[in-house]
Tab-separated table of C-alpha atoms in Angstrom:
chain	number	residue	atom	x	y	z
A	85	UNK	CA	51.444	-72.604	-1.012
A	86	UNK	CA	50.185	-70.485	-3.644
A	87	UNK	CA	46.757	-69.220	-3.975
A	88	UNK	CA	43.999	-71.026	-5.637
A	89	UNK	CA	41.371	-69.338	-8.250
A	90	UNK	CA	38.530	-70.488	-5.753
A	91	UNK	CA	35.027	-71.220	-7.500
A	92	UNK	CA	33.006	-72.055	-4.841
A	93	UNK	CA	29.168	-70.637	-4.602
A	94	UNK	CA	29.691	-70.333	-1.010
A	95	UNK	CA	31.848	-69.631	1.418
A	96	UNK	CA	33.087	-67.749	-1.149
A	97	UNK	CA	36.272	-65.818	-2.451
A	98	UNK	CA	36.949	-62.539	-0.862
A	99	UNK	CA	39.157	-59.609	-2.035
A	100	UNK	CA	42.760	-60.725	-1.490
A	101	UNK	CA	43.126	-57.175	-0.005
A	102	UNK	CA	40.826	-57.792	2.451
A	103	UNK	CA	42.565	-60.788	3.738
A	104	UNK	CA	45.801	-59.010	3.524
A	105	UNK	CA	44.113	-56.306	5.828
A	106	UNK	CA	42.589	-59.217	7.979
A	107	UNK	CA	45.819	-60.414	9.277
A	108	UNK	CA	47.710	-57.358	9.624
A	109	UNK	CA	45.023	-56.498	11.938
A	110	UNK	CA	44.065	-59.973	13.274
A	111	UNK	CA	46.569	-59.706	16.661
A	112	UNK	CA	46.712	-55.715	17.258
A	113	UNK	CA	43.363	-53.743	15.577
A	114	UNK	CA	44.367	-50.193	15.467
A	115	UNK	CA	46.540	-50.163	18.347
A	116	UNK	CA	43.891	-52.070	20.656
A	117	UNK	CA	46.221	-54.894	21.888
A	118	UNK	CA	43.831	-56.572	21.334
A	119	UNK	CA	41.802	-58.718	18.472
A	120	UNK	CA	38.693	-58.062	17.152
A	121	UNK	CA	38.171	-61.951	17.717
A	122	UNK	CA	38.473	-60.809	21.231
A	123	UNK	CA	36.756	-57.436	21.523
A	124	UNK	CA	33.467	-56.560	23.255
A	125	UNK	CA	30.416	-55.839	21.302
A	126	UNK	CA	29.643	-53.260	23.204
A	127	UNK	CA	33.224	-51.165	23.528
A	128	UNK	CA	33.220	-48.191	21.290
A	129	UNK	CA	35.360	-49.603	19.156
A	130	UNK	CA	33.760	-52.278	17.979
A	131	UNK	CA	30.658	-49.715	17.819
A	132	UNK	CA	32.384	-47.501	15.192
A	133	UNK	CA	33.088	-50.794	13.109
A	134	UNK	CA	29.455	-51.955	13.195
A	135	UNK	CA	28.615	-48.412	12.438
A	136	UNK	CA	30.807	-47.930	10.119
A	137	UNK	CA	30.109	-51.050	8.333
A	138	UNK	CA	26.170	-50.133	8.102
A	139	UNK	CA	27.294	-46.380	6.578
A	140	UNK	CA	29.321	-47.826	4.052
A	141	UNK	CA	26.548	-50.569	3.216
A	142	UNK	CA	23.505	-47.954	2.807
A	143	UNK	CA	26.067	-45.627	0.896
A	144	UNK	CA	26.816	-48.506	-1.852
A	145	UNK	CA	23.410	-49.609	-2.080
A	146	UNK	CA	21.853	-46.030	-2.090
A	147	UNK	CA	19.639	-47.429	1.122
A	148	UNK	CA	16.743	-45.055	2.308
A	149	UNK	CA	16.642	-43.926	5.847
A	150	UNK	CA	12.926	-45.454	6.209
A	151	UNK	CA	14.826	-48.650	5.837
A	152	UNK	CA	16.179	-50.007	8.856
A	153	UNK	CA	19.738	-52.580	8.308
A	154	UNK	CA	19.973	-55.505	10.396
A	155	UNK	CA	23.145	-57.582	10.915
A	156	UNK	CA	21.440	-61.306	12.048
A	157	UNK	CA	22.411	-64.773	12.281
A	158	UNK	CA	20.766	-68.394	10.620
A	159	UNK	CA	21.740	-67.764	7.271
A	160	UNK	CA	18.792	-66.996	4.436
A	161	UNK	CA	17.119	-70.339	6.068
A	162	UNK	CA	16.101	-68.485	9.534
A	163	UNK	CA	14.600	-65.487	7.000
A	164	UNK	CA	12.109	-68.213	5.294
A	165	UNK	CA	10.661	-68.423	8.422
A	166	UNK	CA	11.046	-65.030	10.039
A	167	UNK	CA	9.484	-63.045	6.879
A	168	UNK	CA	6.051	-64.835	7.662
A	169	UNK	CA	6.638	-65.079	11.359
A	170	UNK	CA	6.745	-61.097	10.997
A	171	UNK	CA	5.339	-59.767	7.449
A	172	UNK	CA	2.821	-62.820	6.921
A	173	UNK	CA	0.311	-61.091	9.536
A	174	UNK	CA	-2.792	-59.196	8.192
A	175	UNK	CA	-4.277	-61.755	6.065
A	176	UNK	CA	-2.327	-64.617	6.728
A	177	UNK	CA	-1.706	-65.169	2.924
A	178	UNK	CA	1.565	-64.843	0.293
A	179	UNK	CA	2.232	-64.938	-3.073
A	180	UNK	CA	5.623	-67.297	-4.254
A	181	UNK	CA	7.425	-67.413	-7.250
A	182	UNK	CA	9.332	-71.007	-7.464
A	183	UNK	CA	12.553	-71.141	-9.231
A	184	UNK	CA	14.326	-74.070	-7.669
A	185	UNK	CA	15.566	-75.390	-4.137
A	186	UNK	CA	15.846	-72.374	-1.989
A	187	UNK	CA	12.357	-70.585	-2.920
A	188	UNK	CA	11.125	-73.878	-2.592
A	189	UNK	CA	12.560	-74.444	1.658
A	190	UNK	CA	11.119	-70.813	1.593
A	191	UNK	CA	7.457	-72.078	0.237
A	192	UNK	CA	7.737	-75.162	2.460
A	193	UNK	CA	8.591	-72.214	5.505
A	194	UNK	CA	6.196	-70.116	4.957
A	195	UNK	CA	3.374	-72.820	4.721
A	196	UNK	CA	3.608	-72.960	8.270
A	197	UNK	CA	2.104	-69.614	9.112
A	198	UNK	CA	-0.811	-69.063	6.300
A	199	UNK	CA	-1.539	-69.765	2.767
A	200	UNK	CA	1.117	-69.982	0.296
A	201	UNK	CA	0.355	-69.072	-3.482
A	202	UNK	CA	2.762	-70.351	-6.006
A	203	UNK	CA	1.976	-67.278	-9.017
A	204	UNK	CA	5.008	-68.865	-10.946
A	205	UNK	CA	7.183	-71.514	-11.074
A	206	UNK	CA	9.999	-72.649	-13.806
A	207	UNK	CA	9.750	-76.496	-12.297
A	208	UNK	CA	8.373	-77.623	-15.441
A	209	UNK	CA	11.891	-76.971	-17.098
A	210	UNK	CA	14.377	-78.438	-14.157
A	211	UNK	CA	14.189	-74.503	-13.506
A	212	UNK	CA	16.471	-73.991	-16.180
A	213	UNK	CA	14.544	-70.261	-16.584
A	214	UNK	CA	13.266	-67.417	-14.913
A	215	UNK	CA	9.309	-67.269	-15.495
A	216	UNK	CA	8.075	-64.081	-16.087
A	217	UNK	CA	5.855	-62.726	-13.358
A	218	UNK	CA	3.391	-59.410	-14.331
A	219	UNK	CA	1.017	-57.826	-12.053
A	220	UNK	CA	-2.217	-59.226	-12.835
A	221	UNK	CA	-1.048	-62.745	-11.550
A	222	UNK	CA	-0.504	-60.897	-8.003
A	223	UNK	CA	-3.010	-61.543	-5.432
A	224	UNK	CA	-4.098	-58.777	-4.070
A	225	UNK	CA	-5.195	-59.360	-0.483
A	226	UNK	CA	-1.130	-60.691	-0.209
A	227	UNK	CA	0.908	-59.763	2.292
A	228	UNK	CA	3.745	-59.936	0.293
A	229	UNK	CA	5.258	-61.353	-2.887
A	230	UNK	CA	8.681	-63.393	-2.754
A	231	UNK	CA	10.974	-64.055	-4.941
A	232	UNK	CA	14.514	-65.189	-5.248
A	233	UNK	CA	16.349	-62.855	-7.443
A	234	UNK	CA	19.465	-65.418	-8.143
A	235	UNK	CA	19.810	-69.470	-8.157
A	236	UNK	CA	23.150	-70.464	-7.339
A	237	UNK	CA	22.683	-74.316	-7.772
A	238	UNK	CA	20.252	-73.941	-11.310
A	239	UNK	CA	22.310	-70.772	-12.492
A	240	UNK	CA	19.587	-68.563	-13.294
A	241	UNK	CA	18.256	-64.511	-12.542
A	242	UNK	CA	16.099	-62.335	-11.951
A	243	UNK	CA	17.038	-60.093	-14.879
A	244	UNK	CA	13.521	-58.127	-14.099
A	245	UNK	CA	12.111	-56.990	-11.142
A	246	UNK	CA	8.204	-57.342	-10.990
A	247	UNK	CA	6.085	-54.593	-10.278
A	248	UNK	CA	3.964	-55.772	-7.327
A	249	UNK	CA	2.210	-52.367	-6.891
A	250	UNK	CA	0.913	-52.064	-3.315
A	251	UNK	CA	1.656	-55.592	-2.178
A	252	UNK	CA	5.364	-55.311	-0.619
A	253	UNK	CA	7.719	-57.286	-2.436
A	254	UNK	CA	10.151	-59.316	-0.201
A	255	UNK	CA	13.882	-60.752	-2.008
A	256	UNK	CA	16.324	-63.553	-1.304
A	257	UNK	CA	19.219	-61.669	-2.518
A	258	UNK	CA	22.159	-63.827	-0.885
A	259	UNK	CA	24.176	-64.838	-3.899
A	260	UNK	CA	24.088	-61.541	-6.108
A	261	UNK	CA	23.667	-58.860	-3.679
A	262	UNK	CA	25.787	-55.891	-4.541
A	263	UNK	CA	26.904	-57.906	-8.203
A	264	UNK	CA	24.679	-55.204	-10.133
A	265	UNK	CA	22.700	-52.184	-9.407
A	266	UNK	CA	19.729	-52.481	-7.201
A	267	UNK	CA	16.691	-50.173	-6.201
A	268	UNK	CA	15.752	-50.771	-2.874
A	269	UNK	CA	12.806	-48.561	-3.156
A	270	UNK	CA	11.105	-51.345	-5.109
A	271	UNK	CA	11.445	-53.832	-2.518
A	272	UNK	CA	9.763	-54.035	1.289
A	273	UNK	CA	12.234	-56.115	2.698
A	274	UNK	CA	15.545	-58.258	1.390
A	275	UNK	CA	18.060	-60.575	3.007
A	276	UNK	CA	21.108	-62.480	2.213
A	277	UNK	CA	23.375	-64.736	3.696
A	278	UNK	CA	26.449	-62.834	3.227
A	279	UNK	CA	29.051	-65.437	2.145
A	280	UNK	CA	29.043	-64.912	-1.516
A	281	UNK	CA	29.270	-61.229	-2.000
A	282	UNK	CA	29.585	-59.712	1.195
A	283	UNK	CA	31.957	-61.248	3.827
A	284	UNK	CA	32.506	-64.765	5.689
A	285	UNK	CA	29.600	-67.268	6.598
A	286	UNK	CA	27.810	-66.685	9.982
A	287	UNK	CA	26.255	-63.299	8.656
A	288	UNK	CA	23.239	-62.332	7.132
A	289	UNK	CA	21.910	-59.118	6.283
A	290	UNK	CA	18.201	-57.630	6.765
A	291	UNK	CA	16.930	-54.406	5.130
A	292	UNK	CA	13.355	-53.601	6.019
A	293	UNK	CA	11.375	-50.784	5.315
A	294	UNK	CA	9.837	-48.914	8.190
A	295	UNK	CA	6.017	-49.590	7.270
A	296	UNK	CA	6.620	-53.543	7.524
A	297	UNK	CA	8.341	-53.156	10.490
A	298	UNK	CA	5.287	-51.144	12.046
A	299	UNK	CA	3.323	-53.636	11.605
A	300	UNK	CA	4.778	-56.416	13.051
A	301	UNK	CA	3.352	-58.605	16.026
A	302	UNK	CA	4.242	-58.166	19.719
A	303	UNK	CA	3.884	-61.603	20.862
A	304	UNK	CA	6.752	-63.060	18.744
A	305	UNK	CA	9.417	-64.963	20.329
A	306	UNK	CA	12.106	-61.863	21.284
A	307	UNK	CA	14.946	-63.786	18.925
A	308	UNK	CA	12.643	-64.145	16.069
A	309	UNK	CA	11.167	-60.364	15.851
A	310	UNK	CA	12.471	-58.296	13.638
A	311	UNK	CA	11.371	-55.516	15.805
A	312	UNK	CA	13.696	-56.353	18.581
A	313	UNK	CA	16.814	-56.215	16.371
A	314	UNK	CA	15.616	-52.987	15.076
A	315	UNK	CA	15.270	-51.141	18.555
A	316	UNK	CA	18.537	-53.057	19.879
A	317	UNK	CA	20.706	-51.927	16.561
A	318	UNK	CA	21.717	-55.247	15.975
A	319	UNK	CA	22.812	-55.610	19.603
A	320	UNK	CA	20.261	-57.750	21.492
A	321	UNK	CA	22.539	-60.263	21.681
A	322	UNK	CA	26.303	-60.965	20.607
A	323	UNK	CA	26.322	-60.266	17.108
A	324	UNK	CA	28.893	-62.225	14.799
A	325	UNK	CA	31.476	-59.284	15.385
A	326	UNK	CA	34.543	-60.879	13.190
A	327	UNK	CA	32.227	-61.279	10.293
A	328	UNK	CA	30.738	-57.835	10.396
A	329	UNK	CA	33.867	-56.573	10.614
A	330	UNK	CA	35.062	-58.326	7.394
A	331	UNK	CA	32.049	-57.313	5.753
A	332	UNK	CA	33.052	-53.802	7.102
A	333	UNK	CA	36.570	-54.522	4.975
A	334	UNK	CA	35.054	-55.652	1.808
A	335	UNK	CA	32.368	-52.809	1.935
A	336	UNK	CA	36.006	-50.335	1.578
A	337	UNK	CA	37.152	-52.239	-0.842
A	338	UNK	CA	33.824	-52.413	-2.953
A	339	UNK	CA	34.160	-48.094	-2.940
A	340	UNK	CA	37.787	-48.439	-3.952
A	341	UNK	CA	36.314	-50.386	-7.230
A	342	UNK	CA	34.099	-47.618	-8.293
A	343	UNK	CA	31.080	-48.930	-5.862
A	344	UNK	CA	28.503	-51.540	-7.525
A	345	UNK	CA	28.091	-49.455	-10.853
A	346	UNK	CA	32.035	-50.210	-11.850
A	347	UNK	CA	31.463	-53.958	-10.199
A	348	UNK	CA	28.139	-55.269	-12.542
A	349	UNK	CA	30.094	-53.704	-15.400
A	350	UNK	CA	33.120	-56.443	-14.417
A	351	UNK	CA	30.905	-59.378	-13.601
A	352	UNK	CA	29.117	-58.748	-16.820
A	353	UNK	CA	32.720	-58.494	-18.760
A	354	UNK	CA	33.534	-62.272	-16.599
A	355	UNK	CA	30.544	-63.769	-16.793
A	356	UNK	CA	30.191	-62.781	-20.800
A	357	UNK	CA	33.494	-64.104	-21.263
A	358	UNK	CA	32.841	-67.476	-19.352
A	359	UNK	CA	29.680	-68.031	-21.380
A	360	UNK	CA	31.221	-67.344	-24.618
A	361	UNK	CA	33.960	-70.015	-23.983
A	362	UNK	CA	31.305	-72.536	-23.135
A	363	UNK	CA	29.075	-72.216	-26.190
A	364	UNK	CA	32.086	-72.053	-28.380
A	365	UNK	CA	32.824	-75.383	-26.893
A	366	UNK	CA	32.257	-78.828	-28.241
A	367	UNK	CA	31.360	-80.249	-24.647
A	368	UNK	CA	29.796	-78.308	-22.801
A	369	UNK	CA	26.397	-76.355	-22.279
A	370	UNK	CA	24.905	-74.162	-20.294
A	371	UNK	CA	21.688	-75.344	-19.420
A	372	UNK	CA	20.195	-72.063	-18.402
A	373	UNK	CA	17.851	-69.911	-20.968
A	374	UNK	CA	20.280	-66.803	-22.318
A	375	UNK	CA	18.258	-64.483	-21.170
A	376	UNK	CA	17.694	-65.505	-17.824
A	377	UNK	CA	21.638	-66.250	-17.388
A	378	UNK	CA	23.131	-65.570	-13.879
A	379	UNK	CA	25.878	-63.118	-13.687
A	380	UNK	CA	27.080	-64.870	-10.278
A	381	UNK	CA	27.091	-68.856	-10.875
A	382	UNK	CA	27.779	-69.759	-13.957
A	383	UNK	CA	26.222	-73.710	-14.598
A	384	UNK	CA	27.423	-75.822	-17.368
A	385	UNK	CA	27.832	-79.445	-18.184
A	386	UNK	CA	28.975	-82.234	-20.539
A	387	UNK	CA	26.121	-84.605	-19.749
A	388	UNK	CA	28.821	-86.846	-18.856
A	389	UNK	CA	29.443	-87.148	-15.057
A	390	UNK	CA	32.335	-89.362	-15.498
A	391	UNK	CA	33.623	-86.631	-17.789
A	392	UNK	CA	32.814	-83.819	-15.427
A	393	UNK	CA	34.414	-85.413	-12.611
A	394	UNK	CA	37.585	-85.699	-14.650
A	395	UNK	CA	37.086	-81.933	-15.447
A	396	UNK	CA	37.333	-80.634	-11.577
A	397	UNK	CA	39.829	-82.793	-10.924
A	398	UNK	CA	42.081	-82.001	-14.187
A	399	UNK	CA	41.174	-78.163	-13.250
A	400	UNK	CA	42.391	-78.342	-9.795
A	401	UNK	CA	45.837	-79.162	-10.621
A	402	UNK	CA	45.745	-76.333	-12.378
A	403	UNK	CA	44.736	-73.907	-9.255
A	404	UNK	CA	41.095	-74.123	-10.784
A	405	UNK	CA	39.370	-75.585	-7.452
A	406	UNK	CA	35.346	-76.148	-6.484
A	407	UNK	CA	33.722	-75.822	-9.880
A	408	UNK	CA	31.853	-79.154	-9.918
A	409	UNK	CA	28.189	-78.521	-9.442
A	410	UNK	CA	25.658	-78.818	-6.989
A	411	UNK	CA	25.231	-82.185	-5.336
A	412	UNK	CA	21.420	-82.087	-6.261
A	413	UNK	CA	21.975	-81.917	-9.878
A	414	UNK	CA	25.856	-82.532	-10.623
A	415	UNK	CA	27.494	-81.143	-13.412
A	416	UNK	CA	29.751	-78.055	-13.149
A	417	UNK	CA	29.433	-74.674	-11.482
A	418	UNK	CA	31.860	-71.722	-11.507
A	419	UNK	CA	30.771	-68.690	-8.763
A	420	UNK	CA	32.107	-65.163	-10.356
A	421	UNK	CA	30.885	-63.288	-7.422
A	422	UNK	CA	32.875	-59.668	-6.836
A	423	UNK	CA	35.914	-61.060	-5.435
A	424	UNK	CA	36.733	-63.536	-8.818
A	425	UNK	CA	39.617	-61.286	-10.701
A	426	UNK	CA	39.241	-61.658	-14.335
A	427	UNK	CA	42.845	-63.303	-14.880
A	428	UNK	CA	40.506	-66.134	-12.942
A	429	UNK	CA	37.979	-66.477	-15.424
A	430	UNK	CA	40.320	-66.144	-18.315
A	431	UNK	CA	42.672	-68.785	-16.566
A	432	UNK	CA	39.535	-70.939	-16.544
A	433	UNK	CA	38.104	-69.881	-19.814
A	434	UNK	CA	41.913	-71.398	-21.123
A	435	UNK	CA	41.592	-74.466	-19.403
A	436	UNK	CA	37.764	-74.918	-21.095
A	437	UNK	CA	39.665	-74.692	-24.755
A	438	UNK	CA	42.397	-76.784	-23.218
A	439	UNK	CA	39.973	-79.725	-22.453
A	440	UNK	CA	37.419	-79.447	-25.199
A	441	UNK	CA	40.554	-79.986	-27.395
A	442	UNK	CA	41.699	-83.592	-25.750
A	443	UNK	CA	38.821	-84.436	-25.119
A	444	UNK	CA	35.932	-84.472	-27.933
């Protein structure tokens, strides 16, 4: 069977080379006789592919060493309750920006461990936009400010960072991590689920700087500190080994691209290109404000959901598979995270004209 062009916002497409790599390796990793499916965590060679896979990681993302990188489990749902758990401890108080489902299971999370201040929210448009946030609306006996710097299902971005000054600013960066240029060094802490940009589901990645970390209770349960992962490298218990080594594949294969600098200028040439076809169109819309448009999931309907529905499935015969929307909202979603080639958004950009045509 051929391959698809696989949409999905997650699990996600990775680099075909990866794959390729995958399963030359899958039965016999570097002379091993043995799998990496198989292999103990704590043999050296798995140690020099964790390693490895952290080197490459802070390399890309030009990572500080008074951050420390985690490799973790429980997707970005265990970090809306671990960030207060561990960073929600000298007032007992954090400042949220809302800007749709997932900030909002992190709001509900947090709520559970102190006071929870919503400083901005784009509910009152279906959070169709990104609302601005400055510094004056930060509180500033906060322990932190969160924010969510992409929405997969609403298709919207954090095309600004806010200045939080002194209060630590703490990011949900799972489905555009690595898609553009990042400073850490404005950030205290981020995580992200790593099955849109970064490797296979079952992994999620932790960078925290080394003054939160100091801080953080003793009398945590061991699993849920963020110190205990720190002083056991990621080795406290059995890490997901097969997905960090994957991730340690598509880390390679983001440096043979140019690193993220030659990536964000190829999701801005896909996404631009997506965007143009759909507000060209008769159709369809995008929903989200322009300037505020994700570079990662690209939302767009008909306001038909009979129509849209015929869409996916009239797409998927054509190797165009998982582009109908969220099941909270419906509609139509296409995920050009690093892994999408751009003969896959032009393929789909042709099949847009090709169904605007016959059909309005």
């Amino acid at each position: 069977m051929e391959r698809v062009y696989n949409f999905s916002s997650g699990p996600a497409i990775l680099p075909f080379e990866v794959l390729e790599t995958a399963k030359e390796e899958l039965l016999n990793y570097k002379g091993t006789g043995m799998s990496v499916l198989e292999m103990s965590h704590r043999s050296s060679t798995y140690l020099s592919i964790i390693e490895e896979t952290e080197k490459d990681l802070r390399e890309i993302m030009n990572i500080p060493d008074n951050y420390h990188v985690l490799f973790l489990q429980g997707g970005a749902s265990l970090q809306f309750a671990m960030v207060p758990m561990n960073i929600m401890v000298k007032n007992k108080k954090a400042d949220y920006v809302n800007t749709g489902v997932w900030s909002a299971n992190a709001i509900k999370e947090a709520k559970r461990f102190g006071s929870v201040n919503v400083i901005a929210s784009s509910e009152d448009k279906q959070f169709t936009y990104y609302p601005k946030v400055t510094s004056d609306m930060i509180s500033k006996d906060a322990d932190y400010v969160h924010i969510t710097t992409n929405n997969t299902i609403y298709g919207t971005r954090c095309a600004n960072i806010p200045d939080t000054k002194d209060v630590p600013l703490i990011a949900d960066c799972s489905s555009n991590i690595m898609s553009e240029k990042m400073d850490i060094n404005k950030f205290g802490l981020i995580y992200a689920g790593a099955q849109k940009n970064l490797g296979p589901a079952g992994l999620t990645v932790v960078v925290i700087r080394e003054d939160l970390a100091a801080n953080i209770p003793s009398d945590l349960p061991t699993m849920l500190s963020y110190k205990t992962h720190i002083e056991k490298g990621s080795m406290f218990n059995t890490p997901p080994t097969y997905s960090i080594y994957i991730m340690g594949l598509v880390m390679k294969w983001v440096k043979k691209q140019g690193g993220v600098e030659a990536i964000e200028k190829m999701n801005k040439e896909k996404a631009a290109m997506l965007y143009d076809a759909i507000d060209q169109s008769v159709l369809f819309k995008a929903p989200a404000a322009k300037e505020d448009r994700s570079l990662t999931n690209v939302v767009f309907v008909t306001g038909n959901p009979d129509l849209d529905k015929k869409f996916v499935n009239e797409a998927k015969k054509e190797g165009l598979v998982t582009l109908n929307g969220h099941r909270s909202v419906g509609g139509l979603r296409a995920s050009l995270y690093n892994a999408m080639p751009l003969d896959g958004v032009k393929a789909l950009v042709e099949f847009i004209k090709k169904f605007d045509k016959e059909n309005s």
